[in-house]
Coordinates of C-alpha atoms and ligand atoms in Angstrom, one line a residue:
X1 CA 100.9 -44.9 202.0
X2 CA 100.1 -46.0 198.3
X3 CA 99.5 -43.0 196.4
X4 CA 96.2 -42.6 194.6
X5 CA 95.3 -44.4 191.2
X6 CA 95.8 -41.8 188.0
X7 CA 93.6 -40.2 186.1
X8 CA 90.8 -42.2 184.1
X9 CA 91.6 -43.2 180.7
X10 CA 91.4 -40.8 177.6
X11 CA 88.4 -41.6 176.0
X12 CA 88.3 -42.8 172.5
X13 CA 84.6 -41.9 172.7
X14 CA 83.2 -45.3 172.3
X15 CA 81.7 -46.3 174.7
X16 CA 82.1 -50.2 175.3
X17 CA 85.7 -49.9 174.6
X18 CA 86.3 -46.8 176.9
X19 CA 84.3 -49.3 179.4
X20 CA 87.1 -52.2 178.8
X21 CA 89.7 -49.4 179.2
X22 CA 89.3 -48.6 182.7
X23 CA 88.9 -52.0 183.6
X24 CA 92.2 -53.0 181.9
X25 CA 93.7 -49.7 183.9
X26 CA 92.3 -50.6 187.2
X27 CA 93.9 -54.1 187.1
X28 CA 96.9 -52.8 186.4
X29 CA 96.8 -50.6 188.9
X30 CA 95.7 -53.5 191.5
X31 CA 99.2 -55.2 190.5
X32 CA 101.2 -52.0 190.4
X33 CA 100.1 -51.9 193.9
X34 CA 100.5 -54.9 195.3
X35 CA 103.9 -54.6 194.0
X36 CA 104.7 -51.7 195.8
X37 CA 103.0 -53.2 199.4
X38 CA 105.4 -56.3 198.7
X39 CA 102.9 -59.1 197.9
X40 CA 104.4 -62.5 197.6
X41 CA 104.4 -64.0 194.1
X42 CA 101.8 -66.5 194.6
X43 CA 99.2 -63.1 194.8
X44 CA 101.1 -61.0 192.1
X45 CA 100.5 -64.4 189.9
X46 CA 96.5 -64.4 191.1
X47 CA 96.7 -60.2 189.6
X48 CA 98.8 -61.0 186.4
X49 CA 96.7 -64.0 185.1
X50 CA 93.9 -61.6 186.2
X51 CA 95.2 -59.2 183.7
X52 CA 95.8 -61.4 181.5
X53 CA 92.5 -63.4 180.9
X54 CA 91.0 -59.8 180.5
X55 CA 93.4 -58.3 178.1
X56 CA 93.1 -61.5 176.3
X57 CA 89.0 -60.5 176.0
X58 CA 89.8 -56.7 175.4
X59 CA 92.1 -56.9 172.3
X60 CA 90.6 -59.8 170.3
X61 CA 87.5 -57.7 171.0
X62 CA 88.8 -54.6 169.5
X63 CA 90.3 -56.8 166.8
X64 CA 86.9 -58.6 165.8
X65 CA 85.3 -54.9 165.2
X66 CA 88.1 -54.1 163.5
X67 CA 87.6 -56.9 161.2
X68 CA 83.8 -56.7 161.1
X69 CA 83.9 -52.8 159.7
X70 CA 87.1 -53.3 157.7
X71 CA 89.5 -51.3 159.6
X72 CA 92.2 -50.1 157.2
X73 CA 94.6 -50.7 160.2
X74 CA 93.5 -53.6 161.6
X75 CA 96.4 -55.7 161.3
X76 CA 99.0 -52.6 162.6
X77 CA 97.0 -52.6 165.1
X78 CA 96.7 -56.2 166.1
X79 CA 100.6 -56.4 165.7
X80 CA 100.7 -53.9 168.6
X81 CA 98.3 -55.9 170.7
X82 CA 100.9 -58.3 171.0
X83 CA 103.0 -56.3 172.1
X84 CA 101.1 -55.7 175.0
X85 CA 100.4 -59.8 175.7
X86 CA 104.2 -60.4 175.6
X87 CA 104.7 -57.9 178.0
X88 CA 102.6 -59.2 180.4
X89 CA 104.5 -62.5 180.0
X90 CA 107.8 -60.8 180.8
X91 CA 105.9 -59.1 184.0
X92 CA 104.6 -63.0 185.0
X93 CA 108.4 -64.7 184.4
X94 CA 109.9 -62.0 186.5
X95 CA 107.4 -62.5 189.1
X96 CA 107.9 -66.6 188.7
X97 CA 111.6 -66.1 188.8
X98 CA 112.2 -64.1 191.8
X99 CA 113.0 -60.8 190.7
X100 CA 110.5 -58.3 192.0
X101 CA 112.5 -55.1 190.9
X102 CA 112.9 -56.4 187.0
X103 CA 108.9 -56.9 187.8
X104 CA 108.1 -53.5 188.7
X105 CA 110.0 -52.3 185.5
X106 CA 108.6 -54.5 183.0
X107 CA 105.3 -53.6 184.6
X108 CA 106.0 -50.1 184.2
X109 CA 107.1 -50.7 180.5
X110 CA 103.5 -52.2 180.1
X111 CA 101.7 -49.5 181.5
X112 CA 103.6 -47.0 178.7
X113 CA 103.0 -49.5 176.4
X114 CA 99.1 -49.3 177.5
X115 CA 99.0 -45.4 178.1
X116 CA 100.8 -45.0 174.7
X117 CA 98.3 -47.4 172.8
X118 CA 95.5 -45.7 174.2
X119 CA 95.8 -41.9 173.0
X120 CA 97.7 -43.3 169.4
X121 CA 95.9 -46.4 168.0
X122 CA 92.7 -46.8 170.0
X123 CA 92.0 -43.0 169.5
X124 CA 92.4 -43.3 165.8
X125 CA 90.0 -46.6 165.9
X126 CA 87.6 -44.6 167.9
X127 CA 87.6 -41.8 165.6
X128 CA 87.0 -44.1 163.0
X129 CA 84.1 -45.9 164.3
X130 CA 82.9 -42.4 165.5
X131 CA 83.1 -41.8 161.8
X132 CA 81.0 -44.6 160.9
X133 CA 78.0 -43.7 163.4
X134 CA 79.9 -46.3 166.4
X135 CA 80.0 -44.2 169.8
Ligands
LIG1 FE1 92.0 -51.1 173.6
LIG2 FE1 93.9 -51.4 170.7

């Protein structure tokens, strides 16, 4: 028995991007599953470019209203995105390549990565905005 999915996201108290958040989370926690039920690579691939087509929507989002009210740390803060997007590419060519436990750790890696990125840099965007009348 798969134990149950984790708490919600913090919120960042913007709405849209809180939104995005637990989408991002509940994709991750589709694939964090299926790896643990064993799910051959061709439907861990299906999950990962999942993930990725929407994390590829969520950050250049976050980065566009970054840009549009003039973040001061915009570009810090983009630099960390990647982070997350090359990640997800080391998840993918451990899947590809046939090694499901370096899969689940690099996933895991990711979701710290995610969990971390949350309460540090999207909290301080979202007090910003908050800040600026954005909730
Ligand atoms: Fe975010
Ligand atoms: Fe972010």
């Amino acid at each position: 028995m798969i134990s149950s999915t984790r708490s919600a996201p913090p919120s960042i108290n913007v709405r849209m991007i809180d939104d995005q958040h637990a989408v991002l989370i509940e994709k991750i926690e589709r694939l964090e599953q299926a790896m643990a039920v064993g799910d051959d690579a061709a439907a861990l691939s299906q999950l990962i470019r999942d993930l990725d087509d929407y994390a590829r929507y969520h950050l250049p989002m976050e980065e566009r209203i970054m840009k549009s009210c003039a973040y001061p740390l915009r570009d810090m803060h983009a630099l960390e995105h990647e982070k997350c997007l090359r990640r997800l590419l080391e998840v993918e060519r451990m899947v590809t390549e046939g090694h499901p436990a370096a899969a689940v750790e690099m996933l895991s890696r990711l979701r710290a990565w995610l969990d971390s990125h949350l309460l540090e840099w999207d909290a301080k965007l979202g007090k910003f905005l908050n800040s600026r009348g954005v909730a």
